[in-house]
Amino acid sequence: MRDTRYEMRESCGLFGILGDVEAVQTTYFGLHSLQHRGQESAGIASSNGEFIQCYTGTGMVSRVFRSGSGILTKLANPIAIGHVRYSTTGSSRPINNQPLLSEYSRGQVAVAHNGNLINASLLRDEYEAYGSIFKSTTDTEVITHLLAKPTHASNPDHLAHVLNHLQGAYCLLFLFADRIEAARDPYGIHPLCIGQTEKGAYVIASESCAFDAIEAKFIREVEPGEIIRLDKDGLQSRFFVKPGTITPAHCIFEHIYFGKQNSFFFGENVHEFRKKLGRQLAIEQPADADLVIPIPDSGTSAAIGYAEQSKLPFDMGLVRSHYIGRTFISPNQKLRELEVKLKLAVVKEAVAGKRIVVVDDSIVRGTTTRGKIRALRQARAKQIHMRVSCPPLRYPCFYGVDFPTKEELLANNRNPEQIKEFLEVDSVGYQSLEGLLSCASEAAENYCTACWNGKYRIPVDIPVNKFALERYQMHMFDDWLEENG
Ligand code: SF4
């Protein structure tokens, strides 16, 4: 069954390590620290230098590799890659779990992908026209077909050759029997980082928080258009696109919302960036109030910055339950409101009788935010002033972040007064795009801002959604398995 509610979700998290006898166990811990990037499925592929084996499952890392199952022991090998998934192309079905293991003329390969290929549908049409059979509905499988095409497979650097056929956002980990190759798209849309463990093993991860979890040190980010090869000789770098020929388009939403607070990428720490956003927001959108509270967790750092700048006290008026996994699909408004309450509880004593500033990182459809505002009203907050640390979202994302349609976005075709009425707040204030970019460490032109201004740096000829490759009513048994397995 498709989840028709939309909160913004990241596509995936990647982790890879080579040269450690405990590579698989380390990958397990790395994936845990990247769990915020995807909770639909998890998987690990490992190699002993000759053969690759792979295990994937639906759900969170701790469920897939549950203690006592012995799966990690069976996978134990010195080279490993892992993946946590939230689907942005291809539905949430076991057949789409990653890493995706295949065999072709050059041997086995397991692929883990974060991002969205905007030309996947065209490429798939092309391959199907020549008789190729696809077993999943993900854009990632197209990459394995490109690798296997005889004219590509015979190329001396067939991986670099294939990457030049891809359009869109991608961070990729390839596990070949004897090595890992990591690649980042030429625009560097999503983050990919390199680290090293105390024992000297190289690690690659979507975010540096994975290095903190395994006590590895951050070395640097994989550059846009770069391939990093890890093998028995260590780390080698090469580029499939000449450096400096393409201006980067980092997804600034990674810093605003997705990244974990202790991560460092795009040249700075996530928490510090969000605090800067909060300070800038307080300058642009001050409020006459008694207290600043965040929508936890992603609004917390910005709320701290807002409180610092405005010299207002900071408090936790809402507390998040961290023990709720994926909840049911609420069939009516009343149950949806109860679900919001289950996830976020109001601390009545903190907000009753106060004029509060509520700081969040973003507002998507607005229904979830309104549920939280109503809960604060019920707790007798005197005034509620909504402040948002990014500008109004008006356009969908085609680069690997799951957005609702343009029409469903709250700020689409609504002026500030209408947004205020919809949210049932006393005032609403968004950060300006200029203010947002002034907080970033790199030059403004190095960031993607398409979801605010509709300027897509990689042109999207055919708008795609996550079900673009779901062409037939197949895999019915997968659906049953997911719900009952
Ligand atoms: S459109 Fe928005 S969410 Fe998508 S990559 Fe660009 S900044 Fe990120």
Coordinates of C-alpha atoms and ligand atoms in Angstrom, one line a residue:
M1 CA 0.0 0.0 0.0
R2 CA 1.3 3.4 -0.8
D3 CA 1.8 5.9 1.9
T4 CA -0.2 9.0 0.8
R5 CA 1.0 11.3 3.6
Y6 CA 4.0 13.3 2.9
E7 CA 6.7 14.4 5.2
M8 CA 9.8 15.2 3.4
R9 CA 12.1 12.2 3.3
E10 CA 15.6 11.6 2.2
S11 CA 16.4 9.0 -0.3
C12 CA 19.1 6.9 1.3
G13 CA 22.2 6.5 3.3
L14 CA 25.4 4.8 2.2
F15 CA 28.3 3.2 4.1
G16 CA 31.3 1.3 2.8
I17 CA 34.6 0.0 4.4
L18 CA 37.6 -1.9 3.1
G19 CA 40.4 -3.6 4.9
D20 CA 39.0 -4.5 8.3
V21 CA 38.2 -8.0 9.5
E22 CA 35.2 -6.5 11.3
A23 CA 34.0 -4.6 8.1
V24 CA 30.5 -6.1 8.3
Q25 CA 29.9 -5.3 12.0
T26 CA 31.3 -1.8 11.4
T27 CA 29.0 -1.3 8.5
Y28 CA 26.1 -2.3 10.7
F29 CA 27.1 0.4 13.2
G30 CA 27.6 2.9 10.3
L31 CA 24.1 2.2 9.0
H32 CA 22.6 2.7 12.4
S33 CA 24.1 6.2 12.5
L34 CA 22.6 6.9 9.1
Q35 CA 19.2 5.5 9.9
H36 CA 17.6 9.0 9.8
R37 CA 18.2 8.9 6.0
G38 CA 15.9 6.0 5.4
Q39 CA 13.9 3.5 7.4
E40 CA 12.1 1.5 4.7
S41 CA 14.9 -1.1 4.2
A42 CA 18.4 -1.9 5.0
G43 CA 21.1 -4.1 3.4
I44 CA 24.7 -5.1 3.5
A45 CA 26.8 -6.7 0.7
S46 CA 30.3 -8.1 1.6
S47 CA 33.1 -9.7 -0.3
N48 CA 36.0 -12.0 0.7
G49 CA 38.0 -10.8 -2.3
E50 CA 36.5 -13.4 -4.7
F51 CA 32.8 -13.6 -4.0
I52 CA 30.1 -11.2 -3.0
Q53 CA 27.2 -12.1 -0.8
C54 CA 24.3 -9.8 0.1
Y55 CA 21.4 -9.6 2.6
T56 CA 18.6 -7.0 2.6
G57 CA 15.4 -6.7 4.4
T58 CA 12.4 -4.4 4.9
G59 CA 12.5 -2.1 8.0
M60 CA 15.1 -0.5 10.2
V61 CA 18.6 -1.7 10.6
S62 CA 18.0 -3.3 14.0
R63 CA 15.0 -5.3 12.5
V64 CA 16.8 -6.5 9.4
F65 CA 19.9 -7.6 11.2
R66 CA 18.2 -8.5 14.4
S67 CA 20.4 -9.8 17.2
G68 CA 20.6 -13.6 17.4
S69 CA 19.8 -14.0 13.7
G70 CA 23.4 -14.8 12.8
I71 CA 23.2 -12.8 9.6
L72 CA 26.1 -10.5 10.3
T73 CA 28.3 -13.6 11.1
K74 CA 27.3 -15.2 7.8
L75 CA 28.2 -12.0 6.0
A76 CA 31.5 -11.5 7.8
N77 CA 34.1 -10.5 5.2
P78 CA 36.8 -7.7 5.0
I79 CA 35.1 -5.6 2.4
A80 CA 31.5 -4.3 2.8
I81 CA 29.0 -1.8 1.7
G82 CA 25.6 -1.0 3.3
H83 CA 22.5 0.9 2.5
V84 CA 19.4 2.3 4.2
R85 CA 16.6 3.3 2.0
Y86 CA 13.7 5.7 1.7
S87 CA 12.3 5.2 -1.8
T88 CA 12.3 8.1 -4.2
T89 CA 12.1 6.0 -7.3
G90 CA 10.5 2.6 -7.0
S91 CA 8.0 1.8 -4.3
S92 CA 8.8 0.4 -0.9
R93 CA 9.0 -3.3 -1.9
P94 CA 11.5 -6.0 -1.0
I95 CA 12.5 -6.3 -4.7
N96 CA 13.8 -2.7 -4.6
N97 CA 16.0 -3.2 -1.5
Q98 CA 19.7 -2.4 -1.8
P99 CA 22.5 -3.1 -2.3
L100 CA 21.4 -4.5 -5.6
L101 CA 23.5 -7.6 -6.4
S102 CA 24.0 -8.6 -10.1
E103 CA 26.3 -10.6 -12.2
Y104 CA 27.6 -9.6 -15.6
S105 CA 30.5 -10.4 -18.0
R106 CA 33.1 -8.7 -15.6
G107 CA 31.9 -10.5 -12.5
Q108 CA 29.6 -9.7 -9.6
V109 CA 28.7 -6.1 -8.6
A110 CA 26.6 -4.8 -5.7
V111 CA 25.3 -1.2 -6.0
A112 CA 24.0 1.2 -3.4
H113 CA 22.6 4.5 -4.5
N114 CA 21.5 7.8 -2.9
G115 CA 19.7 10.2 -5.1
N116 CA 17.5 10.2 -8.2
L117 CA 18.4 9.6 -11.8
I118 CA 16.2 11.9 -14.0
N119 CA 16.9 9.9 -17.2
A120 CA 16.3 6.5 -15.7
S121 CA 12.9 6.1 -17.5
L122 CA 14.4 6.9 -20.9
L123 CA 17.4 4.6 -20.3
R124 CA 15.1 1.8 -19.2
D125 CA 12.9 2.2 -22.3
E126 CA 16.0 2.0 -24.5
Y127 CA 17.2 -1.2 -22.8
E128 CA 13.8 -2.9 -22.8
A129 CA 13.5 -2.1 -26.5
Y130 CA 16.5 -4.4 -27.0
G131 CA 15.1 -7.1 -24.8
S132 CA 16.6 -6.4 -21.3
I133 CA 14.5 -7.7 -18.4
F134 CA 14.4 -5.6 -15.2
K135 CA 13.6 -7.2 -11.9
S136 CA 13.1 -4.1 -9.8
T137 CA 11.4 -0.7 -10.3
T138 CA 14.3 1.4 -9.1
D139 CA 16.4 3.8 -11.1
T140 CA 19.5 2.1 -9.7
E141 CA 19.0 -1.1 -11.7
V142 CA 19.5 0.9 -14.9
I143 CA 23.1 1.5 -13.8
T144 CA 23.8 -2.3 -13.7
H145 CA 22.4 -2.6 -17.2
L146 CA 24.6 0.2 -18.4
L147 CA 27.6 -1.6 -16.8
A148 CA 26.8 -4.9 -18.5
K149 CA 26.2 -3.5 -22.0
P150 CA 29.1 -5.1 -24.0
T151 CA 30.2 -1.8 -25.6
H152 CA 30.5 -0.4 -22.1
A153 CA 31.9 -3.4 -20.3
S154 CA 34.8 -3.6 -22.8
N155 CA 35.8 0.0 -22.0
P156 CA 39.1 0.1 -20.0
D157 CA 37.4 2.4 -17.4
H158 CA 33.9 1.1 -17.9
L159 CA 32.7 2.7 -14.6
A160 CA 33.7 6.2 -15.6
H161 CA 32.3 5.6 -19.0
V162 CA 28.9 4.5 -17.6
L163 CA 28.7 7.4 -15.1
N164 CA 28.8 9.8 -18.0
H165 CA 25.5 8.4 -19.2
L166 CA 23.7 9.3 -16.0
Q167 CA 21.8 12.5 -15.4
G168 CA 20.5 13.6 -12.0
A169 CA 21.6 13.2 -8.5
Y170 CA 23.7 10.3 -7.4
C171 CA 26.1 9.1 -4.8
L172 CA 27.0 5.5 -5.5
L173 CA 28.9 2.7 -3.9
F174 CA 29.9 -0.2 -6.1
L175 CA 31.2 -3.3 -4.5
F176 CA 33.2 -5.5 -6.9
A177 CA 34.7 -8.7 -5.6
D178 CA 38.1 -7.1 -5.0
R179 CA 37.3 -3.4 -4.3
I180 CA 34.9 -0.6 -3.6
E181 CA 34.4 2.3 -6.0
A182 CA 32.5 5.4 -4.7
A183 CA 31.2 8.1 -7.1
R184 CA 29.4 11.4 -6.7
D185 CA 27.5 13.2 -9.4
P186 CA 29.2 16.2 -11.1
Y187 CA 27.0 18.7 -9.3
G188 CA 27.7 17.2 -5.9
I189 CA 24.0 17.4 -5.0
H190 CA 24.1 15.0 -2.0
P191 CA 27.0 14.6 0.4
L192 CA 29.5 11.7 0.4
C193 CA 32.4 11.7 2.8
I194 CA 35.7 9.8 3.2
G195 CA 37.1 8.7 6.6
Q196 CA 39.7 6.4 8.1
T197 CA 39.5 4.2 11.1
E198 CA 42.1 3.9 13.9
K199 CA 43.2 0.7 12.3
G200 CA 43.8 2.5 9.0
A201 CA 40.8 1.1 7.0
Y202 CA 39.2 3.6 4.7
V203 CA 35.5 4.3 5.0
I204 CA 32.9 6.1 2.8
A205 CA 29.6 7.4 4.2
S206 CA 26.8 9.7 3.2
E207 CA 27.4 11.8 6.3
S208 CA 30.4 12.1 8.7
C209 CA 28.1 11.2 11.7
A210 CA 28.8 7.6 10.6
F211 CA 32.5 8.1 11.3
D212 CA 31.8 9.4 14.8
A213 CA 29.8 6.2 15.5
I214 CA 32.8 4.0 14.6
E215 CA 35.6 6.3 15.9
A216 CA 36.9 7.0 12.5
K217 CA 38.3 10.4 11.5
F218 CA 36.9 12.6 8.7
I219 CA 39.4 13.0 5.9
R220 CA 37.4 14.9 3.2
E221 CA 34.3 14.9 1.0
V222 CA 34.3 13.0 -2.3
E223 CA 34.5 15.8 -4.9
P224 CA 31.7 16.3 -7.5
G225 CA 32.5 14.2 -10.5
E226 CA 35.1 12.1 -8.6
I227 CA 35.5 8.3 -8.3
I228 CA 37.3 7.0 -5.2
R229 CA 38.7 3.5 -5.5
L230 CA 39.4 1.5 -2.3
D231 CA 41.4 -1.7 -2.8
K232 CA 44.4 -3.6 -1.3
D233 CA 46.7 -0.7 -2.4
G234 CA 44.7 1.9 -0.5
L235 CA 42.8 4.8 -1.8
Q236 CA 43.0 6.2 -5.4
S237 CA 41.1 9.1 -6.9
R238 CA 40.1 9.8 -10.5
F239 CA 37.6 12.1 -12.1
F240 CA 35.0 11.2 -14.7
V241 CA 34.2 14.9 -15.3
K242 CA 37.0 17.5 -15.4
P243 CA 37.1 19.3 -12.1
G244 CA 35.9 22.9 -12.2
T245 CA 33.9 22.5 -15.4
I246 CA 30.5 22.3 -13.6
T247 CA 29.4 24.7 -10.8
P248 CA 28.2 22.5 -7.9
A249 CA 24.5 22.4 -6.9
H250 CA 24.6 21.1 -3.3
C251 CA 21.2 20.3 -1.9
I252 CA 21.0 22.9 0.9
F253 CA 18.1 21.0 2.3
E254 CA 20.7 18.4 3.5
H255 CA 21.9 21.1 5.9
I256 CA 18.5 22.5 6.8
Y257 CA 16.7 19.3 7.5
F258 CA 18.2 15.9 6.6
G259 CA 21.7 15.9 8.0
K260 CA 22.4 14.8 11.6
Q261 CA 23.5 17.6 13.8
N262 CA 27.0 16.2 14.4
S263 CA 27.7 15.7 10.7
F264 CA 30.1 17.8 8.7
F265 CA 29.7 18.2 5.0
F266 CA 29.5 20.9 2.3
G267 CA 32.3 22.4 4.3
E268 CA 30.6 22.9 7.6
N269 CA 28.8 21.4 10.6
V270 CA 25.1 20.9 10.4
H271 CA 24.2 22.1 13.9
E272 CA 26.3 25.3 13.5
F273 CA 24.7 26.0 10.1
R274 CA 21.2 25.7 11.6
K275 CA 22.1 27.9 14.5
K276 CA 23.2 30.6 12.0
L277 CA 19.9 30.2 10.2
G278 CA 18.0 30.7 13.4
R279 CA 20.0 33.9 14.2
Q280 CA 19.4 35.2 10.7
L281 CA 15.7 34.4 11.0
A282 CA 15.4 36.3 14.2
I283 CA 17.0 39.4 12.4
E284 CA 14.6 39.0 9.5
Q285 CA 11.4 37.9 11.3
P286 CA 11.5 39.2 15.0
A287 CA 8.5 38.5 17.2
D288 CA 7.2 40.1 20.4
A289 CA 7.1 37.0 22.6
D290 CA 8.1 35.4 25.9
L291 CA 9.6 32.1 24.8
V292 CA 11.2 30.3 21.8
I293 CA 10.4 26.6 21.3
P294 CA 11.5 24.3 18.5
I295 CA 9.7 21.7 16.6
P296 CA 12.1 18.9 17.4
D297 CA 14.4 17.5 16.2
S298 CA 15.3 19.3 13.0
G299 CA 14.0 22.7 14.2
T300 CA 16.0 22.6 17.5
S301 CA 19.3 24.1 16.4
A302 CA 17.6 26.9 14.5
A303 CA 15.5 27.7 17.6
I304 CA 18.6 27.9 19.7
G305 CA 20.0 30.4 17.2
Y306 CA 16.7 32.4 17.2
A307 CA 16.6 32.5 21.0
E308 CA 20.3 33.6 21.2
Q309 CA 19.8 36.4 18.6
S310 CA 16.4 37.6 20.0
K311 CA 17.6 37.3 23.6
L312 CA 14.4 35.3 24.5
P313 CA 14.4 32.2 26.7
F314 CA 14.6 28.8 24.9
D315 CA 12.5 25.9 26.2
M316 CA 11.2 22.5 25.1
G317 CA 7.5 23.0 24.6
L318 CA 7.2 19.9 22.5
V319 CA 9.0 16.6 23.0
R320 CA 9.4 13.9 20.4
S321 CA 8.9 10.2 21.0
H322 CA 11.9 8.4 19.6
Y323 CA 10.3 5.0 19.9
I324 CA 7.7 5.2 17.2
G325 CA 8.8 3.6 14.0
R326 CA 6.7 3.7 10.9
T327 CA 3.1 4.3 12.0
F328 CA -0.1 3.2 10.3
I329 CA -1.7 5.1 7.5
S330 CA -4.3 7.2 9.3
P331 CA -7.6 6.9 7.5
N332 CA -9.2 10.1 8.9
Q333 CA -8.4 13.5 10.2
K334 CA -9.0 12.7 13.8
L335 CA -6.6 9.7 13.7
R336 CA -4.0 11.8 11.9
E337 CA -4.2 14.4 14.7
L338 CA -3.8 11.6 17.3
E339 CA -0.8 10.3 15.4
V340 CA 0.8 13.8 15.5
K341 CA 0.2 13.9 19.3
L342 CA 1.8 10.4 19.6
K343 CA 4.9 11.6 17.9
L344 CA 5.1 15.0 19.6
A345 CA 3.8 15.7 23.0
V346 CA 3.2 19.2 24.5
V347 CA 4.8 20.2 27.7
K348 CA 1.8 22.1 29.0
E349 CA 3.7 23.7 31.9
A350 CA 6.2 25.3 29.6
V351 CA 3.8 26.9 27.2
A352 CA 0.6 27.7 29.2
G353 CA -0.2 31.4 29.3
K354 CA 2.9 32.3 27.2
R355 CA 3.4 34.1 23.9
I356 CA 5.6 31.6 22.1
V357 CA 7.7 31.6 19.0
V358 CA 7.6 28.2 17.3
V359 CA 10.7 27.5 15.1
D360 CA 10.7 24.8 12.4
D361 CA 13.1 24.1 9.6
S362 CA 10.4 24.0 6.9
I363 CA 6.7 23.6 6.2
V364 CA 5.6 21.2 3.4
R365 CA 1.9 20.6 3.2
G366 CA 1.2 22.4 6.5
T367 CA -1.2 19.8 7.9
T368 CA 1.3 18.3 10.3
T369 CA 2.4 21.8 11.4
R370 CA -1.2 22.8 12.0
G371 CA -1.7 19.7 14.2
K372 CA 1.1 20.8 16.4
I373 CA -0.2 24.3 16.6
R374 CA -3.6 23.1 17.6
A375 CA -2.0 20.9 20.3
L376 CA -0.2 24.0 21.6
R377 CA -3.5 26.0 21.7
Q378 CA -5.1 23.2 23.7
A379 CA -2.3 23.6 26.1
R380 CA -3.3 27.2 26.5
A381 CA -0.4 29.0 24.7
K382 CA -1.5 32.6 24.7
Q383 CA 0.0 33.6 21.3
I384 CA 1.8 31.5 18.7
H385 CA 4.2 33.0 16.2
M386 CA 5.4 30.6 13.6
R387 CA 9.0 31.1 12.3
V388 CA 10.5 29.0 9.5
S389 CA 14.2 28.8 8.9
C390 CA 13.9 28.3 5.1
P391 CA 11.8 30.2 2.5
P392 CA 8.3 29.0 1.4
L393 CA 8.6 25.7 -0.5
R394 CA 6.9 26.1 -3.9
Y395 CA 8.4 23.5 -6.3
P396 CA 8.9 19.8 -6.1
C397 CA 12.3 18.1 -6.0
F398 CA 13.5 15.7 -8.8
Y399 CA 16.9 15.1 -7.3
G400 CA 16.2 12.5 -4.6
V401 CA 14.1 14.2 -2.0
D402 CA 10.5 12.9 -1.8
F403 CA 8.2 16.0 -2.1
P404 CA 4.5 16.1 -2.6
T405 CA 3.2 17.6 -5.9
K406 CA 3.5 21.4 -6.4
E407 CA -0.2 21.7 -5.8
E408 CA 0.0 20.1 -2.4
L409 CA 2.7 22.4 -1.1
L410 CA 1.3 24.9 1.4
A411 CA 3.0 27.9 0.0
N412 CA 2.0 27.2 -3.6
N413 CA -0.5 29.9 -4.6
R414 CA -1.0 31.1 -1.0
N415 CA 0.0 34.5 0.3
P416 CA 1.4 35.0 3.8
E417 CA -2.0 36.0 5.2
Q418 CA -3.6 32.8 3.8
I419 CA -0.7 30.7 5.2
K420 CA -1.3 32.3 8.6
E421 CA -5.0 31.5 8.4
F422 CA -4.3 27.9 7.3
L423 CA -1.9 27.3 10.2
E424 CA -4.1 29.0 12.7
V425 CA -1.2 31.1 14.1
D426 CA -1.0 34.7 15.2
S427 CA 1.8 35.4 12.8
V428 CA 4.1 33.6 10.4
G429 CA 7.5 34.5 9.1
Y430 CA 9.8 32.7 6.7
Q431 CA 13.5 33.2 6.1
S432 CA 14.4 34.9 2.8
L433 CA 16.4 33.0 0.2
E434 CA 19.1 35.6 0.4
G435 CA 19.2 35.2 4.2
L436 CA 19.4 31.5 3.9
L437 CA 22.3 31.6 1.4
S438 CA 24.1 34.2 3.4
C439 CA 24.5 31.6 6.2
A440 CA 26.1 29.0 3.9
S441 CA 29.9 28.5 3.8
E442 CA 30.2 28.3 0.1
A443 CA 29.3 30.8 -2.6
A444 CA 25.5 31.1 -3.2
E445 CA 25.8 29.7 -6.7
N446 CA 27.1 26.4 -5.4
Y447 CA 23.7 25.4 -4.0
C448 CA 20.6 24.0 -5.5
T449 CA 17.6 26.2 -4.5
A450 CA 15.0 24.7 -7.0
C451 CA 12.4 23.9 -4.4
W452 CA 12.1 27.6 -3.6
N453 CA 12.6 29.3 -6.9
G454 CA 12.0 26.5 -9.5
K455 CA 15.5 27.0 -11.1
Y456 CA 16.5 23.4 -11.7
R457 CA 20.2 23.3 -12.3
I458 CA 19.9 20.0 -14.1
P459 CA 17.1 20.4 -16.6
V460 CA 14.2 18.0 -16.0
D461 CA 12.6 17.2 -19.4
I462 CA 10.1 14.8 -18.0
P463 CA 9.0 15.4 -14.4
V464 CA 9.3 12.1 -12.5
N465 CA 7.8 10.9 -9.3
K466 CA 8.8 7.9 -7.2
F467 CA 6.4 5.6 -9.1
A468 CA 7.7 6.5 -12.5
L469 CA 9.1 3.0 -13.1
E470 CA 6.1 1.2 -11.7
R471 CA 4.6 0.3 -15.0
Y472 CA 2.7 -2.9 -14.2
Q473 CA 0.7 -4.3 -11.4
M474 CA 3.4 -6.9 -10.6
H475 CA 5.1 -8.1 -7.4
M476 CA 1.8 -8.4 -5.6
F477 CA 3.3 -11.0 -3.4
D478 CA 5.9 -8.4 -2.4
D479 CA 3.2 -6.1 -1.1
W480 CA 1.7 -9.0 0.9
L481 CA 5.2 -9.8 2.3
E482 CA 5.8 -6.3 3.4
E483 CA 2.6 -6.0 5.3
N484 CA 2.6 -9.5 6.7
G485 CA 6.1 -10.7 6.7
Ligands
SF4_1 S1 15.2 20.9 -5.2 FE1 15.4 21.4 -2.9 S2 15.4 19.4 -1.9 FE2 15.8 19.0 -4.1 S3 18.1 18.9 -4.4 FE3 17.4 21.1 -4.7 S4 17.5 22.1 -2.7 FE4 17.6 19.8 -2.4

